[in-house]
Amino acid sequence: PVLPDGWAGTNNFKASGTLSAPNQRNLEPVGPHFLAHARRKRHKRTFSEDDRI
Amino acid sequence: MSGEEEVPPRVAIGISFGNSNSSIAYTTGEGKAEVIANEEGDRQIPSILSYVEGEEFQGTQAKSQLVRNSANTVAYFRDFLGQDFKSIDPTPCHQSAHPKEHETTIAFSIRDSESETPSTVTVSEITTRHLRRLKTSASDFLGKPVTAAVITVPTNCTDAQKEALKIAAAAADLEVLQFINEPTAAVLAYDARPESELSDKITVVADLGGTRSDVAVIASRGGMYSILATAHDYNLGGSQLDQVLMDHFAKEFLKKNKSAGDPRENDRSLAKLKLESEAVKKALSLGASANFSVESLAGGIDYTATVNRSRYELLANKVFASFTRLITGVVEKAGLDVLDIDEIVCSGGTSHTPKIANNLRAAFPESITIYAPATNTSSLNPSELAARGAAIQASLIQEFEKEDVEQSTHPMVTVTPHLRNAIGVLLISGDESKGKFKTILEAETPVPVRRTVHVTTPREGGDVLVKLCEGLREIKVTKPEPKPKAEKADEDDEDDDDDDDEDEETREKVWKVSKPLAEAAVKGVKKGGKIEVQVNVSADLEVVVIAREVGGKNEGVRGVLSKPDVVENGKA
């Protein structure tokens, strides 16, 4: 959408809410993407840190 | 396990261990999963062991012993492993060695040696012998000794059952790298094909077996799978279809041979009837008609007959309808609508039946892909899916240390928050009631997650507002005139009736914005330019949004949404 006149926000950004509470579910520990997820979680890496390796 | 001693590299295969059949599969050097045929050329190896004069037979050879040597033949034992005698249903074993209580476990009394007195063999020992034979077949085929395996199990398999299976496998010198769920293995078998693309989708896996059927709804998000709901039916499977044919042929036989007696009342006749009925059923999945032929069926009379597929489908109509009910039921159980389903994967031997897939085609919307031989030519063999999935997983983790596998499958890793609602941006209008919602992250996506999408901007370019919000899926029902036979309308979402729509009631998926999250302004966008929006959700639900023009020089806008204050979900 077009930016309305008089819109204001710090650094062009305005937060207006937070995410709804999540559902706790069990991931299926299979497949290459899960293994990548498990590796990040165990080493407490973020996505960008993981990308660099 | 990271000891100093030199450990030879593991050779791992995938095993699908079923009550009726088992399969073994490996992954080729090019990463393609292949199912291994045993020495008899079978890829679906009957999970049956039989002993004749102390000699052991397995697979198809053992299966044919059900007629002459049923007391020394063990079949349908997988679900007995790790179980208490009181909790098992011995019905499938009526025509083979009967299970009996033995100390804390279950055993069979069979003559497995040359001696006349039968010995008591536990279900664990039977499983070990079966797995050892599977392992030998795989080792012979691969030309090197197999040492490890990933084994598929049903989703409701208890820890005690897994432990019992692990012990039985260890006794066969087989290291179980991991147990994976049968439906997930089936999805993995499809997703690992080179032509399949990674996408967010909801898959229903219908595993239709011989003595039981299991259905699972799986959300697949960025290649990660979460099971949303499951259903199990222990009285529905291929043996119900065999029974339909057995009854049919037995009645026909009696009509022609009034004096011979009912073949269902004599154990050996019944066993012959069952074997041949199963063969006829398999033939009817491929051809339009099949021959039934048994020598000396009952009273020394040979019997041959023909049945065509439409007759069979008529006879088995009720059973087919139960399959559809089981599958649509689990969709409801997951709190979903048939419109939310993207694909159905038919797995298990009974999925070869064309009518079951055709019934599903009718029960679900046109847009859904149904992977079954009858409805999709690119579908894989339903009998092979679980073994293939296991082989793929085996190839992924066979290099791992045992500890790594254990740590990775630990609940600390697998229990993960999943987004309750979808996150997306509003297009066209900033007004929440009119704007079009474009999904970036679907509901049930596990976090942390990072996703980038490109959104179109107003044609004239200029300053653009990116509006991020949560969206809810709703089913919109549009009905022209009240028609009694309309599909179930489960949402009382009465939208304005469209009068010029002459079709039947139409149901569609629409998005409703439930909660605005953030706004970001991207200034000076070129005419026809696109905006790249990256959403980064952390494990504690903090959201980082980055919006920038594609190919633009500007830095873009970066903003943070703080994590929710109260987490209502108990465990988190």
XYZ file of C-alpha atoms in Angstrom:
625
model
C 0.000 0.000 0.000
C 0.947 3.610 -0.484
C 2.389 5.373 2.506
C -0.309 7.612 3.946
C 0.522 11.247 4.564
C 1.541 12.087 8.043
C 2.699 8.589 8.864
C 5.474 8.596 11.396
C 7.653 6.018 13.038
C 11.147 5.775 14.466
C 13.597 4.836 11.736
C 10.631 4.372 9.424
C 9.353 1.524 11.590
C 6.423 1.232 13.895
C 5.753 -1.852 15.984
C 2.124 -2.341 16.878
C 1.847 -5.818 18.297
C 3.530 -9.033 19.270
C 2.987 -12.583 18.097
C 0.269 -14.722 19.568
C 1.343 -17.408 21.990
C 2.794 -20.378 20.150
C 1.750 -24.012 20.131
C 4.344 -26.322 21.638
C 4.787 -29.221 19.277
C 7.197 -31.995 18.628
C 9.276 -31.781 15.481
C 9.924 -35.007 13.638
C 13.658 -35.569 13.904
C 14.178 -36.520 10.268
C 15.405 -34.948 7.082
C 18.294 -32.638 6.260
C 16.488 -29.483 7.380
C 15.762 -30.847 10.817
C 19.378 -31.921 11.230
C 20.475 -28.382 10.380
C 17.985 -27.036 12.917
C 19.264 -29.427 15.593
C 22.839 -28.382 14.875
C 21.979 -24.699 15.300
C 20.033 -25.355 18.450
C 22.733 -27.451 20.076
C 25.471 -24.972 19.294
C 23.175 -22.016 19.986
C 23.912 -20.450 16.658
C 21.725 -18.048 14.759
C 20.923 -18.395 11.093
C 23.526 -15.897 9.963
C 26.229 -17.478 12.114
C 25.319 -20.833 10.656
C 25.490 -19.450 7.121
C 29.050 -18.307 7.651
C 30.309 -21.750 8.590
C 31.532 -43.281 21.883
C 34.353 -41.182 20.509
C 36.840 -43.746 21.778
C 40.319 -44.202 20.457
C 39.701 -47.620 18.936
C 39.393 -47.814 15.190
C 35.741 -48.240 14.262
C 35.060 -49.489 10.752
C 32.674 -47.227 8.847
C 29.062 -48.070 9.378
C 26.976 -49.541 6.624
C 23.444 -48.415 7.317
C 20.196 -49.361 5.624
C 16.559 -48.451 6.060
C 14.204 -51.092 7.352
C 10.464 -50.946 7.326
C 9.331 -53.650 9.727
C 5.657 -54.430 9.466
C 3.183 -56.926 10.807
C 2.502 -58.255 7.326
C 5.561 -57.297 5.300
C 9.017 -55.864 5.797
C 11.279 -54.081 3.319
C 14.912 -53.109 3.210
C 16.334 -50.161 1.310
C 19.659 -48.441 0.814
C 20.835 -45.187 -0.680
C 22.928 -45.248 -3.826
C 26.080 -43.223 -4.274
C 24.016 -40.590 -6.069
C 21.743 -40.280 -3.052
C 18.802 -42.146 -4.531
C 16.932 -44.542 -2.272
C 16.416 -48.033 -3.662
C 14.506 -50.928 -2.192
C 16.477 -54.156 -2.051
C 14.962 -57.421 -3.270
C 15.808 -60.495 -1.236
C 17.145 -63.783 -2.686
C 13.656 -64.735 -3.795
C 13.277 -61.466 -5.664
C 10.756 -60.008 -3.235
C 10.824 -56.349 -2.300
C 7.899 -56.781 0.072
C 9.122 -59.583 2.255
C 6.347 -61.241 4.284
C 7.156 -60.955 8.005
C 6.640 -64.664 8.504
C 8.922 -67.389 9.868
C 8.266 -71.076 9.458
C 10.091 -74.210 10.588
C 10.060 -77.534 8.789
C 12.148 -80.331 10.261
C 14.356 -77.800 11.989
C 14.949 -75.802 8.864
C 14.018 -72.119 8.919
C 12.042 -70.445 6.161
C 11.147 -66.802 5.927
C 9.237 -64.506 3.610
C 7.211 -65.943 0.776
C 8.427 -69.489 1.426
C 7.242 -69.268 5.009
C 3.959 -67.784 3.895
C 3.122 -70.813 1.780
C 3.708 -72.966 4.873
C 0.599 -71.390 6.408
C -1.409 -74.078 4.616
C 0.438 -77.248 5.573
C 2.418 -76.264 8.627
C 0.493 -73.470 10.302
C 1.323 -74.536 13.871
C 5.058 -73.987 13.287
C 4.647 -70.749 11.385
C 4.832 -67.379 13.115
C 3.176 -64.357 11.529
C 1.856 -60.910 12.524
C 4.179 -60.578 15.497
C 5.497 -56.996 15.164
C 2.823 -55.424 17.339
C 3.434 -57.997 20.112
C 6.974 -56.814 20.752
C 7.378 -54.991 24.058
C 3.749 -55.603 24.898
C 1.965 -57.164 27.791
C 0.031 -60.341 26.927
C -3.234 -58.825 28.110
C -2.950 -55.834 25.832
C -2.474 -57.659 22.545
C -5.071 -58.717 20.044
C -4.145 -62.220 18.821
C -6.853 -62.292 16.123
C -4.492 -62.108 13.119
C -2.648 -65.178 14.443
C -5.636 -67.528 14.359
C -4.274 -69.247 11.291
C -0.684 -69.548 12.456
C 1.185 -70.247 15.695
C -0.768 -68.737 18.575
C 0.907 -66.243 20.906
C 0.942 -67.200 24.554
C 2.002 -65.598 27.781
C 5.557 -66.354 28.804
C 6.907 -64.688 31.951
C 6.566 -60.974 31.256
C 6.581 -61.323 27.533
C 4.866 -63.137 24.706
C 6.119 -66.324 23.116
C 5.217 -68.918 20.523
C 5.403 -72.643 20.962
C 6.903 -74.004 17.767
C 9.013 -76.937 16.656
C 12.001 -74.989 15.424
C 14.522 -77.820 15.756
C 14.588 -81.449 14.696
C 13.400 -82.596 18.085
C 9.777 -83.611 18.438
C 9.052 -81.418 21.444
C 8.182 -77.834 20.633
C 10.302 -75.069 22.103
C 9.131 -71.768 23.452
C 10.458 -68.888 21.406
C 9.860 -65.353 22.587
C 8.594 -62.664 20.269
C 11.894 -60.888 20.805
C 13.820 -63.910 19.537
C 11.481 -64.209 16.540
C 12.105 -60.552 15.738
C 15.854 -61.070 16.044
C 15.733 -63.974 13.589
C 13.625 -61.951 11.192
C 15.906 -58.905 11.369
C 18.974 -61.131 10.992
C 17.559 -62.512 7.761
C 16.747 -59.023 6.474
C 20.252 -57.930 7.367
C 21.767 -60.911 5.549
C 19.740 -60.186 2.419
C 20.905 -56.568 2.442
C 24.522 -57.534 3.136
C 24.510 -60.039 0.274
C 23.090 -57.445 -2.074
C 25.463 -54.667 -1.050
C 28.475 -56.966 -0.891
C 29.512 -55.677 2.529
C 28.235 -56.415 5.994
C 25.400 -54.169 7.118
C 25.932 -52.975 10.678
C 23.283 -50.360 11.328
C 19.767 -49.387 10.383
C 17.065 -46.791 10.701
C 13.811 -48.604 11.460
C 10.331 -47.220 10.917
C 7.691 -47.550 13.617
C 4.043 -46.469 13.893
C 3.428 -43.057 15.480
C 1.810 -44.613 18.550
C 4.720 -46.967 19.208
C 5.593 -46.734 22.901
C 9.085 -46.336 24.333
C 8.827 -49.867 25.719
C 8.149 -51.221 22.245
C 11.050 -49.253 20.801
C 13.336 -50.492 23.525
C 12.268 -54.092 22.895
C 12.887 -53.647 19.182
C 16.282 -52.123 19.874
C 17.244 -55.120 22.030
C 16.001 -57.588 19.407
C 17.994 -55.735 16.743
C 21.125 -55.691 18.888
C 20.844 -59.471 19.241
C 20.984 -59.607 15.441
C 24.140 -57.436 15.539
C 22.254 -54.531 14.117
C 22.720 -51.080 15.598
C 19.538 -49.034 15.501
C 20.649 -45.520 14.623
C 17.176 -44.077 14.994
C 13.510 -44.992 15.028
C 11.485 -42.820 12.724
C 7.745 -42.614 12.321
C 6.265 -44.404 9.337
C 4.258 -41.435 7.981
C 7.229 -39.088 8.249
C 9.349 -41.615 6.373
C 6.761 -41.635 3.584
C 6.832 -37.831 3.326
C 10.621 -37.864 3.341
C 10.631 -40.425 0.513
C 8.653 -37.971 -1.619
C 10.519 -34.834 -0.567
C 13.913 -36.396 -1.253
C 13.153 -36.891 -4.930
C 15.270 -34.537 -7.016
C 12.229 -33.061 -8.761
C 10.372 -32.131 -5.584
C 10.589 -28.556 -4.383
C 10.756 -27.418 -0.826
C 7.438 -25.898 0.118
C 5.129 -25.271 3.021
C 2.354 -27.798 2.842
C 0.034 -29.956 4.849
C 0.207 -33.615 3.967
C -2.099 -36.404 5.003
C -0.289 -39.724 5.050
C -2.623 -42.687 4.803
C -0.689 -45.811 5.655
C -3.047 -48.607 4.732
C -1.558 -51.894 5.776
C -2.586 -55.517 6.068
C -3.967 -55.730 9.577
C -4.051 -52.076 10.574
C -4.302 -48.618 9.070
C -2.671 -45.469 10.372
C -3.306 -41.932 9.215
C -1.330 -38.834 10.116
C -1.621 -35.154 9.267
C 1.820 -33.635 8.880
C 2.669 -29.955 8.555
C 5.762 -29.542 6.463
C 7.406 -26.132 6.873
C 10.697 -25.395 5.214
C 11.511 -29.106 5.133
C 10.736 -29.650 8.814
C 7.864 -31.903 9.751
C 5.438 -31.746 12.650
C 2.659 -34.224 13.220
C -0.625 -32.426 13.896
C -2.915 -35.410 14.393
C -2.946 -39.171 14.011
C -5.530 -41.926 13.880
C -5.137 -45.677 14.093
C -7.549 -48.413 13.171
C -6.582 -51.952 14.103
C -9.571 -53.488 12.399
C -9.133 -51.946 9.001
C -6.671 -53.027 6.380
C -6.026 -55.348 3.495
C -7.193 -58.374 5.461
C -10.732 -56.917 5.500
C -10.580 -56.817 1.726
C -9.264 -60.389 1.653
C -12.196 -61.380 3.839
C -14.655 -59.868 1.363
C -13.175 -61.996 -1.419
C -12.970 -65.081 0.788
C -16.656 -64.823 1.620
C -17.514 -64.250 -2.003
C -15.576 -67.247 -3.310
C -16.673 -69.499 -0.442
C -20.326 -68.769 -1.223
C -19.817 -69.325 -4.924
C -18.035 -72.582 -4.181
C -20.869 -73.755 -1.955
C -23.445 -72.941 -4.623
C -21.675 -75.213 -7.086
C -20.651 -77.936 -4.631
C -23.429 -78.266 -2.107
C -22.046 -81.379 -0.487
C -18.404 -80.304 -0.138
C -18.751 -78.226 3.005
C -17.822 -74.620 3.651
C -14.100 -74.053 2.960
C -14.113 -71.459 5.758
C -14.812 -74.138 8.331
C -11.738 -76.215 7.677
C -8.405 -74.737 8.723
C -6.434 -75.887 5.720
C -9.151 -74.892 3.259
C -9.398 -71.530 4.951
C -5.658 -70.980 4.650
C -5.759 -71.819 0.937
C -8.765 -69.555 0.470
C -6.997 -66.689 2.213
C -3.749 -66.974 0.270
C -5.533 -67.117 -3.061
C -7.960 -64.326 -2.170
C -5.031 -62.075 -1.350
C -3.443 -62.913 -4.707
C -6.733 -62.122 -6.469
C -6.966 -58.808 -4.631
C -3.468 -57.856 -5.777
C -4.284 -58.845 -9.355
C -7.419 -56.682 -9.227
C -5.330 -53.652 -8.290
C -3.531 -54.025 -11.619
C -6.031 -55.613 -13.983
C -9.763 -55.447 -14.623
C -10.349 -59.096 -13.809
C -8.584 -61.901 -12.010
C -8.713 -65.664 -11.738
C -9.210 -67.515 -8.522
C -7.933 -71.055 -8.617
C -7.286 -73.462 -5.763
C -6.568 -77.158 -6.054
C -8.594 -79.278 -3.686
C -10.192 -76.333 -1.903
C -12.567 -78.396 0.205
C -13.766 -81.978 0.058
C -11.072 -82.726 -2.514
C -12.737 -80.490 -5.110
C -10.715 -78.084 -7.234
C -12.243 -74.670 -7.666
C -11.649 -71.979 -10.254
C -13.560 -68.759 -10.745
C -13.169 -65.308 -12.206
C -14.040 -61.997 -10.667
C -13.897 -58.574 -12.258
C -12.926 -55.357 -10.613
C -16.337 -53.728 -10.608
C -17.850 -56.740 -8.872
C -15.096 -56.628 -6.275
C -15.526 -52.906 -5.729
C -19.222 -53.432 -5.185
C -18.587 -56.199 -2.655
C -15.935 -54.227 -0.807
C -17.764 -50.917 -0.940
C -18.270 -50.739 2.812
C -14.610 -51.371 3.563
C -13.528 -48.738 1.044
C -15.875 -46.226 2.649
C -14.269 -46.910 6.040
C -10.885 -45.944 4.637
C -12.267 -42.615 3.435
C -13.936 -42.016 6.788
C -10.733 -42.736 8.665
C -8.832 -40.259 6.509
C -11.362 -37.429 6.561
C -11.790 -38.001 10.298
C -8.163 -37.285 11.067
C -8.304 -34.013 9.121
C -11.095 -32.918 11.438
C -9.144 -34.145 14.430
C -6.301 -31.831 13.429
C -8.767 -28.938 13.482
C -8.413 -28.497 9.748
C -10.682 -28.398 6.750
C -10.239 -30.510 3.624
C -9.307 -27.244 1.886
C -6.249 -26.912 4.127
C -4.792 -30.152 2.824
C -2.250 -29.829 0.032
C -1.498 -33.443 -0.667
C -2.358 -36.955 0.362
C 0.348 -39.570 0.354
C -1.025 -43.095 0.134
C 1.375 -45.538 1.660
C 1.242 -49.214 2.519
C 0.299 -52.200 0.404
C -3.441 -51.615 0.437
C -2.888 -48.217 -1.218
C -2.445 -50.027 -4.518
C -6.218 -50.449 -4.618
C -7.481 -48.001 -7.267
C -10.904 -47.535 -5.699
C -9.493 -46.207 -2.435
C -7.599 -43.447 -4.220
C -10.594 -42.682 -6.430
C -12.824 -42.354 -3.389
C -10.337 -39.906 -1.876
C -10.333 -37.954 -5.115
C -14.077 -37.506 -4.683
C -13.888 -36.652 -0.984
C -11.228 -33.963 -1.281
C -11.031 -30.841 -3.472
C -9.706 -31.071 -7.034
C -6.596 -29.071 -6.223
C -5.131 -31.695 -3.893
C -2.412 -33.977 -5.164
C -3.166 -37.570 -4.268
C -0.062 -39.710 -4.485
C -1.349 -43.164 -5.309
C -0.740 -45.247 -8.445
C -4.353 -44.821 -9.592
C -4.492 -41.033 -9.314
C -0.980 -39.836 -10.018
C 1.416 -41.321 -12.514
C 4.441 -39.796 -10.818
C 3.652 -41.469 -7.510
C 6.138 -43.843 -5.966
C 5.303 -47.429 -5.082
C 3.214 -47.106 -1.885
C 4.699 -50.295 -0.462
C 8.209 -48.898 -0.634
C 7.770 -45.449 0.898
C 8.592 -46.215 4.524
C 11.707 -48.213 3.659
C 12.917 -45.521 1.280
C 12.384 -42.775 3.851
C 14.313 -44.827 6.396
C 17.150 -45.372 3.909
C 17.392 -41.623 3.249
C 17.518 -40.855 6.949
C 20.079 -43.642 7.422
C 22.344 -42.116 4.794
C 22.033 -38.690 6.455
C 23.049 -39.860 9.911
C 25.275 -42.858 9.338
C 28.396 -40.744 9.790
C 27.132 -39.267 13.039
C 28.402 -40.363 16.395
C 25.819 -42.165 18.468
C 25.767 -39.302 20.974
C 25.056 -36.790 18.253
C 22.032 -38.724 17.081
C 20.758 -39.113 20.631
C 21.227 -35.448 21.428
C 19.601 -34.335 18.197
C 16.511 -36.413 18.777
C 16.189 -35.382 22.405
C 12.960 -33.577 23.361
C 15.075 -30.513 24.249
C 15.619 -30.204 20.537
C 12.397 -31.558 19.138
C 9.903 -29.730 21.336
C 9.679 -26.407 19.618
C 7.217 -23.532 19.613
C 5.150 -23.417 16.437
C 3.481 -20.231 15.228
C -0.177 -20.210 16.149
C -1.212 -17.954 13.297
C 0.179 -17.174 9.902
C 2.317 -14.059 9.446
C 2.059 -12.063 6.285
C 1.844 -8.649 4.702
C -1.131 -6.739 3.451
C -1.151 -5.874 -0.208
C -3.156 -3.325 -2.208
C -4.745 -1.505 0.693
C -3.669 -0.618 4.174
C -7.189 -1.176 5.376
C -7.378 -4.462 7.218
C -10.816 -5.364 5.946
C -10.012 -4.780 2.283
C -6.364 -5.589 1.899
C -5.171 -8.808 0.382
C -3.168 -10.929 2.777
C 0.014 -12.480 1.447
C 1.421 -15.186 3.670
C 5.086 -15.130 4.567
C 5.036 -17.757 7.286
C 2.227 -20.267 7.559
C 0.678 -21.235 10.869
C 2.385 -24.193 12.554
C 5.802 -23.081 11.372
C 8.420 -24.033 13.962
C 10.643 -21.244 15.271
C 13.322 -20.003 15.028
C 12.718 -19.348 11.391
C 13.865 -16.886 8.769
C 11.928 -16.300 5.596
C 12.254 -13.784 2.796
C 9.566 -12.896 0.275
C 9.230 -10.363 -2.501
C 6.096 -8.268 -2.521
C 4.838 -6.085 -5.309
C 4.414 -2.380 -4.748
C 1.796 0.047 -6.038
C 2.280 0.492 -9.769
C 3.406 4.083 -9.541
C 6.124 3.384 -6.993
C 6.992 6.117 -4.546
C 6.744 5.768 -0.801
C 5.414 2.419 0.244
C 4.034 1.106 3.485
C 4.759 -2.482 4.410
C 2.180 -3.711 6.825
C 2.922 -6.904 8.711
C 0.116 -8.751 10.421
C -1.105 -12.079 11.668
C -3.695 -13.803 9.576
C -6.355 -16.385 10.235
C -7.618 -18.820 7.663
C -11.341 -18.960 7.304
C -13.588 -21.044 5.131
C -15.947 -18.916 3.131
C -19.096 -20.652 2.014
C -20.982 -19.224 -0.883
C -24.249 -20.892 -1.676
C -26.506 -19.926 -4.527
C -29.707 -21.688 -3.527
C -30.205 -24.083 -0.673
C -29.460 -27.551 -1.946
C -29.853 -30.422 0.469
C -26.984 -32.532 -0.804
C -24.408 -29.798 -0.356
C -21.108 -30.554 1.276
C -20.927 -30.046 4.968
C -20.907 -26.408 5.924
C -18.988 -26.319 9.149
C -18.428 -22.607 9.400
C -21.413 -20.444 10.043
C -19.711 -17.745 8.097
C -22.686 -16.327 6.260
C -21.261 -14.164 3.567
C -23.567 -12.289 1.238
C -25.091 -14.794 -1.122
C -23.986 -14.525 -4.669
C -27.079 -14.752 -6.789
C -25.556 -15.087 -10.216
C -23.487 -18.054 -9.121
C -25.421 -21.014 -10.410
C -23.095 -23.744 -9.318
C -23.377 -25.746 -6.165
C -22.236 -24.268 -2.944
C -18.620 -23.274 -3.157
C -16.243 -23.262 -0.273
C -12.991 -21.413 -0.375
C -10.140 -20.510 1.853
C -9.923 -16.819 2.719
C -7.554 -14.922 4.950
C -8.698 -12.636 7.666
C -6.287 -10.290 9.347
C -6.448 -10.970 13.029
C -3.792 -8.737 14.481
C -1.565 -5.986 13.085
C 2.062 -6.463 14.025
C 4.151 -3.685 12.514
C 4.405 -1.083 9.818
C 7.488 -0.101 7.906
C 7.922 2.673 5.399
C 10.143 2.141 2.381
C 10.662 5.437 0.615
C 11.394 6.254 -2.989
C 10.628 2.921 -4.594
C 11.033 2.804 -8.384
C 8.036 2.333 -10.618
C 7.153 -1.352 -10.688
C 9.788 -2.096 -8.087
C 9.536 -4.919 -5.630
C 10.152 -4.939 -1.934
C 11.989 -7.698 -0.219
C 10.631 -8.441 3.221
C 12.615 -10.629 5.531
C 11.029 -11.893 8.708
C 13.225 -13.420 11.353
C 11.425 -15.030 14.267
C 13.591 -16.104 17.161
C 12.957 -19.025 19.494
C 11.381 -16.683 22.062
C 9.149 -15.126 19.389
C 11.021 -11.889 18.999
C 10.553 -10.756 15.426
C 13.074 -8.844 13.343
C 11.693 -7.357 10.160
C 13.866 -6.071 7.349
C 12.248 -4.411 4.352
C 14.172 -3.064 1.396
C 13.652 -2.441 -2.274
C 14.953 -5.196 -4.501
C 18.055 -3.870 -6.216
C 17.611 -0.533 -4.480
C 20.479 1.487 -3.088
C 18.813 2.307 0.183
C 19.743 0.446 3.318
C 16.162 -0.532 3.918
C 14.181 -0.530 7.110
C 14.971 -2.739 10.053
C 12.716 -3.088 13.053
C 12.268 -5.312 16.050
C 9.059 -6.607 17.573
C 9.631 -7.535 21.159
C 8.656 -10.961 22.394
C 5.221 -11.477 23.908
C 5.091 -10.702 27.644
C 3.101 -13.608 28.886
C 3.471 -17.012 27.384
C 0.242 -18.826 28.089
C 1.320 -22.181 26.882
C 2.591 -23.577 30.149
C 5.707 -25.454 29.127
C 7.461 -22.616 27.312
